[in-house]
Amino acid sequence: MPRRTGWRVCSIPGCPEYTDQGGRCPDHRREAEHRRGSARQRGYGKGHETRFRPAVLARDPRCVCTEEEHGHASPCGQRSVHADHWPLSRRELTAAGKDPDDPANGRGMCQPCHSSETAQHQPGGWNT
């Protein structure tokens, strides 16, 4: 029997639905996004938009990740598009009573390095 190319069963155990995007079916993807909440609900408010992100990207216009972290020349040097909280995550800064919107708590990163960093430190994905 020929296999359907591009279609896979939803990754949620017991769900019989198929998805052409991989991972979750549309219903489970929508449910996960609802649980995740908006950027504002996750703590990325006005201070992040006006203070943290612009200051970090102005200070670090090129990705500052290192070879040990992502296996390439140190530093990466691609254009920074993400202001990453570092060395502590936004959650850790908030729990410690520190200002997560202080630019001193961040670094500029390119898309591939930021995705790799997120995968390493949030292995369950964004919904954990």
N, CA, C and O atoms as a GROMACS GRO file, in nm:
protein
  512
    1MET      N    1   0.085  -0.118   0.000
    1MET     CA    2   0.000   0.000   0.000
    1MET      C    3   0.089   0.124   0.000
    1MET      O    4   0.180   0.132   0.083
    2PRO      N    5   0.067   0.219  -0.089
    2PRO     CA    6   0.151   0.338  -0.093
    2PRO      C    7   0.129   0.424   0.031
    2PRO      O    8   0.017   0.438   0.081
    3ARG      N    9   0.237   0.480   0.079
    3ARG     CA   10   0.232   0.564   0.197
    3ARG      C   11   0.199   0.707   0.157
    3ARG      O   12   0.244   0.755   0.053
    4ARG      N   13   0.121   0.774   0.238
    4ARG     CA   14   0.090   0.914   0.213
    4ARG      C   15   0.215   0.996   0.238
    4ARG      O   16   0.275   0.987   0.345
    5THR      N   17   0.256   1.073   0.142
    5THR     CA   18   0.374   1.157   0.162
    5THR      C   19   0.330   1.290   0.220
    5THR      O   20   0.233   1.351   0.175
    6GLY      N   21   0.402   1.335   0.322
    6GLY     CA   22   0.373   1.464   0.382
    6GLY      C   23   0.267   1.461   0.490
    6GLY      O   24   0.252   1.560   0.562
    7TRP      N   25   0.195   1.354   0.506
    7TRP     CA   26   0.091   1.344   0.608
    7TRP      C   27   0.137   1.252   0.720
    7TRP      O   28   0.193   1.145   0.695
    8ARG      N   29   0.114   1.294   0.842
    8ARG     CA   30   0.151   1.214   0.959
    8ARG      C   31   0.037   1.220   1.061
    8ARG      O   32  -0.044   1.313   1.062
    9VAL      N   33   0.034   1.120   1.148
    9VAL     CA   34  -0.064   1.117   1.255
    9VAL      C   35  -0.026   1.223   1.358
    9VAL      O   36   0.092   1.246   1.383
   10CYS      N   37  -0.124   1.286   1.418
   10CYS     CA   38  -0.103   1.385   1.523
   10CYS      C   39  -0.012   1.327   1.632
   10CYS      O   40  -0.023   1.210   1.666
   11SER      N   41   0.078   1.409   1.686
   11SER     CA   42   0.174   1.362   1.785
   11SER      C   43   0.115   1.345   1.925
   11SER      O   44   0.184   1.297   2.014
   12ILE      N   45  -0.010   1.384   1.945
   12ILE     CA   46  -0.075   1.366   2.075
   12ILE      C   47  -0.123   1.221   2.083
   12ILE      O   48  -0.200   1.176   1.998
   13PRO      N   49  -0.078   1.146   2.186
   13PRO     CA   50  -0.116   1.004   2.197
   13PRO      C   51  -0.267   0.985   2.193
   13PRO      O   52  -0.342   1.053   2.264
   14GLY      N   53  -0.310   0.891   2.110
   14GLY     CA   54  -0.451   0.858   2.099
   14GLY      C   55  -0.529   0.939   1.998
   14GLY      O   56  -0.644   0.906   1.968
   15CYS      N   57  -0.472   1.043   1.944
   15CYS     CA   58  -0.542   1.125   1.846
   15CYS      C   59  -0.527   1.061   1.708
   15CYS      O   60  -0.415   1.039   1.662
   16PRO      N   61  -0.638   1.032   1.641
   16PRO     CA   62  -0.631   0.966   1.511
   16PRO      C   63  -0.618   1.062   1.392
   16PRO      O   64  -0.607   1.017   1.277
   17GLU      N   65  -0.620   1.192   1.417
   17GLU     CA   66  -0.617   1.289   1.309
   17GLU      C   67  -0.482   1.296   1.240
   17GLU      O   68  -0.378   1.267   1.300
   18TYR      N   69  -0.484   1.334   1.114
   18TYR     CA   70  -0.361   1.352   1.037
   18TYR      C   71  -0.330   1.500   1.022
   18TYR      O   72  -0.419   1.584   1.025
   19THR      N   73  -0.202   1.529   1.004
   19THR     CA   74  -0.159   1.666   0.981
   19THR      C   75  -0.055   1.666   0.870
   19THR      O   76   0.029   1.576   0.862
   20ASP      N   77  -0.059   1.766   0.784
   20ASP     CA   78   0.040   1.776   0.677
   20ASP      C   79   0.157   1.864   0.720
   20ASP      O   80   0.254   1.877   0.645
   21GLN      N   81   0.150   1.925   0.838
   21GLN     CA   82   0.256   2.011   0.887
   21GLN      C   83   0.346   1.940   0.987
   21GLN      O   84   0.444   1.999   1.034
   22GLY      N   85   0.317   1.817   1.020
   22GLY     CA   86   0.393   1.746   1.121
   22GLY      C   87   0.352   1.792   1.260
   22GLY      O   88   0.293   1.899   1.274
   23GLY      N   89   0.383   1.715   1.360
   23GLY     CA   90   0.350   1.752   1.498
   23GLY      C   91   0.204   1.730   1.528
   23GLY      O   92   0.152   1.619   1.512
   24ARG      N   93   0.137   1.834   1.571
   24ARG     CA   94  -0.001   1.825   1.616
   24ARG      C   95  -0.101   1.855   1.505
   24ARG      O   96  -0.072   1.928   1.410
   25CYS      N   97  -0.221   1.797   1.521
   25CYS     CA   98  -0.330   1.828   1.429
   25CYS      C   99  -0.377   1.970   1.458
   25CYS      O  100  -0.341   2.026   1.562
   26PRO      N  101  -0.455   2.031   1.369
   26PRO     CA  102  -0.499   2.170   1.391
   26PRO      C  103  -0.570   2.194   1.524
   26PRO      O  104  -0.548   2.297   1.587
   27ASP      N  105  -0.654   2.099   1.568
   27ASP     CA  106  -0.725   2.117   1.696
   27ASP      C  107  -0.628   2.118   1.814
   27ASP      O  108  -0.640   2.203   1.902
   28HIS      N  109  -0.533   2.026   1.816
   28HIS     CA  110  -0.438   2.022   1.926
   28HIS      C  111  -0.338   2.138   1.919
   28HIS      O  112  -0.292   2.185   2.023
   29ARG      N  113  -0.305   2.183   1.800
   29ARG     CA  114  -0.217   2.299   1.785
   29ARG      C  115  -0.285   2.424   1.841
   29ARG      O  116  -0.222   2.504   1.911
   30ARG      N  117  -0.413   2.441   1.809
   30ARG     CA  118  -0.492   2.555   1.858
   30ARG      C  119  -0.504   2.550   2.011
   30ARG      O  120  -0.493   2.653   2.078
   31GLU      N  121  -0.526   2.431   2.065
   31GLU     CA  122  -0.537   2.414   2.210
   31GLU      C  123  -0.405   2.451   2.280
   31GLU      O  124  -0.406   2.517   2.384
   32ALA      N  125  -0.292   2.409   2.223
   32ALA     CA  126  -0.161   2.440   2.281
   32ALA      C  127  -0.134   2.590   2.277
   32ALA      O  128  -0.081   2.645   2.374
   33GLU      N  129  -0.170   2.656   2.168
   33GLU     CA  130  -0.150   2.801   2.158
   33GLU      C  131  -0.237   2.875   2.260
   33GLU      O  132  -0.196   2.976   2.315
   34HIS      N  133  -0.357   2.823   2.283
   34HIS     CA  134  -0.446   2.885   2.382
   34HIS      C  135  -0.385   2.873   2.522
   34HIS      O  136  -0.388   2.969   2.599
   35ARG      N  137  -0.331   2.756   2.555
   35ARG     CA  138  -0.266   2.735   2.686
   35ARG      C  139  -0.142   2.822   2.700
   35ARG      O  140  -0.112   2.872   2.808
   36ARG      N  141  -0.070   2.841   2.590
   36ARG     CA  142   0.053   2.920   2.592
   36ARG      C  143   0.025   3.065   2.627
   36ARG      O  144   0.102   3.128   2.699
   37GLY      N  145  -0.084   3.118   2.577
   37GLY     CA  146  -0.120   3.256   2.604
   37GLY      C  147  -0.050   3.352   2.510
   37GLY      O  148   0.038   3.314   2.433
   38SER      N  149  -0.091   3.476   2.517
   38SER     CA  150  -0.032   3.579   2.430
   38SER      C  151   0.104   3.621   2.486
   38SER      O  152   0.139   3.586   2.599
   39ALA      N  153   0.178   3.694   2.408
   39ALA     CA  154   0.307   3.744   2.453
   39ALA      C  155   0.290   3.829   2.580
   39ALA      O  156   0.371   3.820   2.672
   40ARG      N  157   0.188   3.910   2.584
   40ARG     CA  158   0.161   3.993   2.702
   40ARG      C  159   0.135   3.906   2.826
   40ARG      O  160   0.184   3.934   2.935
   41GLN      N  161   0.056   3.799   2.806
   41GLN     CA  162   0.025   3.709   2.917
   41GLN      C  163   0.150   3.635   2.966
   41GLN      O  164   0.157   3.597   3.083
   42ARG      N  165   0.248   3.616   2.879
   42ARG     CA  166   0.372   3.548   2.918
   42ARG      C  167   0.475   3.645   2.974
   42ARG      O  168   0.587   3.605   3.006
   43GLY      N  169   0.439   3.772   2.988
   43GLY     CA  170   0.527   3.869   3.051
   43GLY      C  171   0.603   3.961   2.958
   43GLY      O  172   0.679   4.046   3.004
   44TYR      N  173   0.584   3.946   2.828
   44TYR     CA  174   0.653   4.032   2.732
   44TYR      C  175   0.566   4.153   2.702
   44TYR      O  176   0.496   4.157   2.601
   45GLY      N  177   0.569   4.251   2.792
   45GLY     CA  178   0.484   4.369   2.780
   45GLY      C  179   0.557   4.487   2.720
   45GLY      O  180   0.652   4.473   2.643
   46LYS      N  181   0.509   4.604   2.757
   46LYS     CA  182   0.559   4.730   2.702
   46LYS      C  183   0.708   4.749   2.731
   46LYS      O  184   0.782   4.798   2.646
   47GLY      N  185   0.753   4.710   2.850
   47GLY     CA  186   0.894   4.725   2.885
   47GLY      C  187   0.985   4.642   2.795
   47GLY      O  188   1.095   4.685   2.761
   48HIS      N  189   0.938   4.525   2.758
   48HIS     CA  190   1.016   4.440   2.668
   48HIS      C  191   1.027   4.506   2.531
   48HIS      O  192   1.134   4.509   2.471
   49GLU      N  193   0.916   4.558   2.483
   49GLU     CA  194   0.912   4.619   2.350
   49GLU      C  195   0.988   4.751   2.341
   49GLU      O  196   1.052   4.779   2.240
   50THR      N  197   0.980   4.831   2.447
   50THR     CA  198   1.037   4.966   2.440
   50THR      C  199   1.174   4.980   2.503
   50THR      O  200   1.251   5.069   2.466
   51ARG      N  201   1.206   4.892   2.598
   51ARG     CA  202   1.332   4.906   2.670
   51ARG      C  203   1.429   4.792   2.641
   51ARG      O  204   1.541   4.816   2.596
   52PHE      N  205   1.388   4.669   2.665
   52PHE     CA  206   1.479   4.555   2.655
   52PHE      C  207   1.523   4.526   2.511
   52PHE      O  208   1.642   4.533   2.480
   53ARG      N  209   1.428   4.494   2.425
   53ARG     CA  210   1.462   4.450   2.290
   53ARG      C  211   1.540   4.554   2.210
   53ARG      O  212   1.645   4.521   2.155
   54PRO      N  213   1.493   4.679   2.201
   54PRO     CA  214   1.569   4.777   2.122
   54PRO      C  215   1.710   4.800   2.175
   54PRO      O  216   1.804   4.814   2.097
   55ALA      N  217   1.725   4.805   2.306
   55ALA     CA  218   1.858   4.831   2.364
   55ALA      C  219   1.953   4.714   2.340
   55ALA      O  220   2.070   4.735   2.308
   56VAL      N  221   1.903   4.591   2.354
   56VAL     CA  222   1.989   4.473   2.332
   56VAL      C  223   2.030   4.465   2.185
   56VAL      O  224   2.147   4.439   2.156
   57LEU      N  225   1.937   4.486   2.093
   57LEU     CA  226   1.971   4.478   1.951
   57LEU      C  227   2.060   4.593   1.906
   57LEU      O  228   2.140   4.576   1.814
   58ALA      N  229   2.048   4.709   1.969
   58ALA     CA  230   2.138   4.821   1.937
   58ALA      C  231   2.279   4.792   1.987
   58ALA      O  232   2.377   4.823   1.920
   59ARG      N  233   2.288   4.732   2.104
   59ARG     CA  234   2.419   4.699   2.161
   59ARG      C  235   2.484   4.581   2.087
   59ARG      O  236   2.605   4.580   2.065
   60ASP      N  237   2.402   4.483   2.050
   60ASP     CA  238   2.452   4.362   1.983
   60ASP      C  239   2.387   4.347   1.845
   60ASP      O  240   2.299   4.262   1.829
   61PRO      N  241   2.429   4.426   1.745
   61PRO     CA  242   2.366   4.415   1.613
   61PRO      C  243   2.402   4.284   1.543
   61PRO      O  244   2.335   4.245   1.448
   62ARG      N  245   2.506   4.217   1.590
   62ARG     CA  246   2.547   4.087   1.535
   62ARG      C  247   2.536   3.982   1.643
   62ARG      O  248   2.560   4.010   1.760
   63CYS      N  249   2.499   3.861   1.605
   63CYS     CA  250   2.481   3.748   1.698
   63CYS      C  251   2.609   3.726   1.778
   63CYS      O  252   2.719   3.722   1.722
   64VAL      N  253   2.594   3.713   1.909
   64VAL     CA  254   2.710   3.701   1.998
   64VAL      C  255   2.727   3.561   2.056
   64VAL      O  256   2.806   3.543   2.149
   65CYS      N  257   2.655   3.462   2.004
   65CYS     CA  258   2.670   3.327   2.059
   65CYS      C  259   2.811   3.276   2.033
   65CYS      O  260   2.883   3.329   1.948
   66THR      N  261   2.850   3.173   2.106
   66THR     CA  262   2.986   3.123   2.097
   66THR      C  263   2.992   2.986   2.032
   66THR      O  264   2.890   2.918   2.018
   67GLU      N  265   3.110   2.947   1.993
   67GLU     CA  266   3.132   2.819   1.926
   67GLU      C  267   3.087   2.701   2.012
   67GLU      O  268   3.025   2.608   1.961
   68GLU      N  269   3.117   2.705   2.141
   68GLU     CA  270   3.081   2.593   2.228
   68GLU      C  271   2.930   2.570   2.231
   68GLU      O  272   2.884   2.456   2.244
   69GLU      N  273   2.854   2.677   2.218
   69GLU     CA  274   2.709   2.666   2.227
   69GLU      C  275   2.647   2.606   2.101
   69GLU      O  276   2.554   2.525   2.110
   70HIS      N  277   2.696   2.643   1.983
   70HIS     CA  278   2.627   2.606   1.860
   70HIS      C  279   2.715   2.549   1.750
   70HIS      O  280   2.668   2.528   1.638
   71GLY      N  281   2.841   2.524   1.779
   71GLY     CA  282   2.927   2.455   1.685
   71GLY      C  283   2.966   2.533   1.561
   71GLY      O  284   2.972   2.476   1.452
   72HIS      N  285   2.991   2.662   1.573
   72HIS     CA  286   3.038   2.741   1.459
   72HIS      C  287   3.139   2.843   1.509
   72HIS      O  288   3.167   2.853   1.628
   73ALA      N  289   3.194   2.918   1.415
   73ALA     CA  290   3.296   3.018   1.450
   73ALA      C  291   3.243   3.111   1.559
   73ALA      O  292   3.126   3.148   1.559
   74SER      N  293   3.330   3.147   1.648
   74SER     CA  294   3.290   3.230   1.761
   74SER      C  295   3.331   3.374   1.738
   74SER      O  296   3.446   3.396   1.701
   75PRO      N  297   3.248   3.472   1.757
   75PRO     CA  298   3.102   3.462   1.764
   75PRO      C  299   3.042   3.437   1.625
   75PRO      O  300   3.110   3.448   1.524
   76CYS      N  301   2.916   3.404   1.622
   76CYS     CA  302   2.846   3.370   1.498
   76CYS      C  303   2.856   3.483   1.396
   76CYS      O  304   2.899   3.460   1.283
   77GLY      N  305   2.818   3.605   1.434
   77GLY     CA  306   2.833   3.721   1.348
   77GLY      C  307   2.717   3.751   1.254
   77GLY      O  308   2.719   3.853   1.185
   78GLN      N  309   2.615   3.665   1.250
   78GLN     CA  310   2.498   3.697   1.167
   78GLN      C  311   2.420   3.811   1.232
   78GLN      O  312   2.440   3.842   1.350
   79ARG      N  313   2.332   3.874   1.156
   79ARG     CA  314   2.252   3.985   1.207
   79ARG      C  315   2.161   3.937   1.320
   79ARG      O  316   2.092   3.836   1.306
   80SER      N  317   2.162   4.009   1.432
   80SER     CA  318   2.076   3.976   1.546
   80SER      C  319   1.932   4.016   1.515
   80SER      O  320   1.906   4.127   1.469
   81VAL      N  321   1.840   3.926   1.541
   81VAL     CA  322   1.698   3.956   1.524
   81VAL      C  323   1.620   3.925   1.651
   81VAL      O  324   1.502   3.960   1.662
   82HIS      N  325   1.685   3.860   1.749
   82HIS     CA  326   1.621   3.827   1.876
   82HIS      C  327   1.701   3.882   1.992
   82HIS      O  328   1.824   3.876   1.992
   83ALA      N  329   1.631   3.936   2.091
   83ALA     CA  330   1.693   3.978   2.216
   83ALA      C  331   1.666   3.865   2.315
   83ALA      O  332   1.555   3.850   2.365
   84ASP      N  333   1.770   3.787   2.342
   84ASP     CA  334   1.759   3.668   2.425
   84ASP      C  335   1.798   3.702   2.569
   84ASP      O  336   1.899   3.767   2.592
   85HIS      N  337   1.716   3.657   2.666
   85HIS     CA  338   1.752   3.675   2.807
   85HIS      C  339   1.867   3.580   2.839
   85HIS      O  340   1.860   3.461   2.812
   86TRP      N  341   1.975   3.636   2.897
   86TRP     CA  342   2.095   3.558   2.922
   86TRP      C  343   2.180   3.624   3.028
   86TRP      O  344   2.190   3.747   3.024
   87PRO      N  345   2.242   3.558   3.120
   87PRO     CA  346   2.255   3.413   3.135
   87PRO      C  347   2.136   3.348   3.203
   87PRO      O  348   2.124   3.226   3.202
   88LEU      N  349   2.047   3.427   3.263
   88LEU     CA  350   1.926   3.373   3.323
   88LEU      C  351   1.808   3.394   3.229
   88LEU      O  352   1.804   3.493   3.155
   89SER      N  353   1.713   3.304   3.232
   89SER     CA  354   1.592   3.319   3.150
   89SER      C  355   1.502   3.425   3.211
   89SER      O  356   1.521   3.467   3.326
   90ARG      N  357   1.404   3.467   3.134
   90ARG     CA  358   1.307   3.565   3.183
   90ARG      C  359   1.238   3.512   3.309
   90ARG      O  360   1.219   3.586   3.405
   91ARG      N  361   1.202   3.384   3.308
   91ARG     CA  362   1.136   3.323   3.424
   91ARG      C  363   1.227   3.327   3.547
   91ARG      O  364   1.182   3.359   3.657
   92GLU      N  365   1.355   3.293   3.527
   92GLU     CA  366   1.450   3.291   3.639
   92GLU      C  367   1.474   3.432   3.694
   92GLU      O  368   1.484   3.450   3.815
   93LEU      N  369   1.482   3.530   3.606
   93LEU     CA  370   1.500   3.669   3.650
   93LEU      C  371   1.381   3.716   3.733
   93LEU      O  372   1.399   3.778   3.838
   94THR      N  373   1.262   3.686   3.686
   94THR     CA  374   1.140   3.726   3.757
   94THR      C  375   1.134   3.657   3.894
   94THR      O  376   1.101   3.720   3.994
   95ALA      N  377   1.165   3.527   3.896
   95ALA     CA  378   1.162   3.452   4.022
   95ALA      C  379   1.265   3.505   4.122
   95ALA      O  380   1.242   3.500   4.243
   96ALA      N  381   1.378   3.556   4.073
   96ALA     CA  382   1.482   3.610   4.160
   96ALA      C  383   1.455   3.756   4.200
   96ALA      O  384   1.534   3.815   4.274
   97GLY      N  385   1.345   3.813   4.153
   97GLY     CA  386   1.310   3.950   4.187
   97GLY      C  387   1.388   4.054   4.108
   97GLY      O  388   1.392   4.171   4.146
   98LYS      N  389   1.451   4.012   3.997
   98LYS     CA  390   1.528   4.104   3.914
   98LYS      C  391   1.442   4.155   3.799
   98LYS      O  392   1.340   4.095   3.765
   99ASP      N  393   1.483   4.266   3.741
   99ASP     CA  394   1.410   4.327   3.630
   99ASP      C  395   1.441   4.254   3.500
   99ASP      O  396   1.552   4.265   3.449
  100PRO      N  397   1.345   4.179   3.444
  100PRO     CA  398   1.371   4.106   3.320
  100PRO      C  399   1.382   4.198   3.198
  100PRO      O  400   1.425   4.154   3.091
  101ASP      N  401   1.342   4.324   3.213
  101ASP     CA  402   1.349   4.418   3.102
  101ASP      C  403   1.476   4.503   3.105
  101ASP      O  404   1.490   4.595   3.024
  102ASP      N  405   1.568   4.474   3.194
  102ASP     CA  406   1.696   4.543   3.199
  102ASP      C  407   1.784   4.488   3.086
  102ASP      O  408   1.810   4.368   3.084
  103PRO      N  409   1.829   4.571   2.993
  103PRO     CA  410   1.910   4.524   2.880
  103PRO      C  411   2.039   4.452   2.921
  103PRO      O  412   2.095   4.377   2.842
  104ALA      N  413   2.086   4.475   3.044
  104ALA     CA  414   2.206   4.406   3.092
  104ALA      C  415   2.182   4.256   3.104
  104ALA      O  416   2.277   4.178   3.110
  105ASN      N  417   2.055   4.214   3.108
  105ASN     CA  418   2.020   4.074   3.120
  105ASN      C  419   1.993   4.007   2.985
  105ASN      O  420   1.922   3.907   2.980
  106GLY      N  421   2.047   4.062   2.878
  106GLY     CA  422   2.018   4.007   2.746
  106GLY      C  423   2.136   4.007   2.653
  106GLY      O  424   2.242   4.062   2.683
  107ARG      N  425   2.116   3.942   2.538
  107ARG     CA  426   2.217   3.939   2.431
  107ARG      C  427   2.144   3.925   2.298
  107ARG      O  428   2.035   3.868   2.292
  108GLY      N  429   2.204   3.978   2.192
  108GLY     CA  430   2.146   3.971   2.059
  108GLY      C  431   2.182   3.838   1.993
  108GLY      O  432   2.296   3.792   2.001
  109MET      N  433   2.083   3.776   1.928
  109MET     CA  434   2.105   3.647   1.861
  109MET      C  435   2.034   3.643   1.727
  109MET      O  436   1.931   3.706   1.707
  110CYS      N  437   2.093   3.565   1.633
  110CYS     CA  438   2.028   3.541   1.504
  110CYS      C  439   1.920   3.434   1.523
  110CYS      O  440   1.915   3.369   1.627
  111GLN      N  441   1.835   3.417   1.423
  111GLN     CA  442   1.726   3.320   1.432
  111GLN      C  443   1.774   3.177   1.455
  111GLN      O  444   1.724   3.114   1.548
  112PRO      N  445   1.869   3.123   1.377
  112PRO     CA  446   1.910   2.983   1.399
  112PRO      C  447   1.970   2.960   1.538
  112PRO      O  448   1.940   2.859   1.603
  113CYS      N  449   2.053   3.052   1.585
  113CYS     CA  450   2.114   3.035   1.717
  113CYS      C  451   2.010   3.047   1.828
  113CYS      O  452   2.018   2.974   1.927
  114HIS      N  453   1.914   3.138   1.814
  114HIS     CA  454   1.810   3.153   1.914
  114HIS      C  455   1.722   3.028   1.919
  114HIS      O  456   1.684   2.983   2.028
  115SER      N  457   1.690   2.972   1.804
  115SER     CA  458   1.610   2.849   1.801
  115SER      C  459   1.685   2.734   1.867
  115SER      O  460   1.627   2.656   1.942
  116SER      N  461   1.814   2.724   1.838
  116SER     CA  462   1.896   2.620   1.898
  116SER      C  463   1.904   2.637   2.050
  116SER      O  464   1.894   2.540   2.124
  117GLU      N  465   1.920   2.758   2.094
  117GLU     CA  466   1.927   2.790   2.237
  117GLU      C  467   1.796   2.752   2.306
  117GLU      O  468   1.796   2.692   2.413
  118THR      N  469   1.684   2.787   2.244
  118THR     CA  470   1.554   2.756   2.301
  118THR      C  471   1.534   2.605   2.309
  118THR      O  472   1.484   2.555   2.409
  119ALA      N  473   1.574   2.533   2.205
  119ALA     CA  474   1.560   2.387   2.205
  119ALA      C  475   1.643   2.322   2.314
  119ALA      O  476   1.601   2.222   2.373
  120GLN      N  477   1.760   2.378   2.343
  120GLN     CA  478   1.847   2.322   2.446
  120GLN      C  479   1.794   2.348   2.586
  120GLN      O  480   1.803   2.262   2.673
  121HIS      N  481   1.740   2.467   2.609
  121HIS     CA  482   1.701   2.505   2.745
  121HIS      C  483   1.552   2.494   2.773
  121HIS      O  484   1.510   2.504   2.889
  122GLN      N  485   1.472   2.474   2.671
  122GLN     CA  486   1.330   2.449   2.687
  122GLN      C  487   1.293   2.326   2.606
  122GLN      O  488   1.214   2.336   2.512
  123PRO      N  489   1.350   2.210   2.641
  123PRO     CA  490   1.333   2.091   2.557
  123PRO      C  491   1.190   2.047   2.536
  123PRO      O  492   1.162   1.976   2.439
  124GLY      N  493   1.100   2.087   2.624
  124GLY     CA  494   0.960   2.051   2.607
  124GLY      C  495   0.889   2.144   2.511
  124GLY      O  496   0.770   2.125   2.484
  125GLY      N  497   0.957   2.243   2.459
  125GLY     CA  498   0.896   2.340   2.369
  125GLY      C  499   0.844   2.460   2.446
  125GLY      O  500   0.867   2.473   2.566
  126TRP      N  501   0.775   2.544   2.377
  126TRP     CA  502   0.727   2.668   2.434
  126TRP      C  503   0.616   2.645   2.535
  126TRP      O  504   0.590   2.731   2.619
  127ASN      N  505   0.549   2.532   2.528
  127ASN     CA  506   0.431   2.510   2.612
  127ASN      C  507   0.463   2.454   2.748
  127ASN      O  508   0.372   2.414   2.821
  128THR      N  509   0.591   2.449   2.786
  128THR     CA  510   0.623   2.397   2.919
  128THR      C  511   0.642   2.509   3.018
  128THR      O  512   0.669   2.484   3.135
   0.00000   0.00000   0.00000
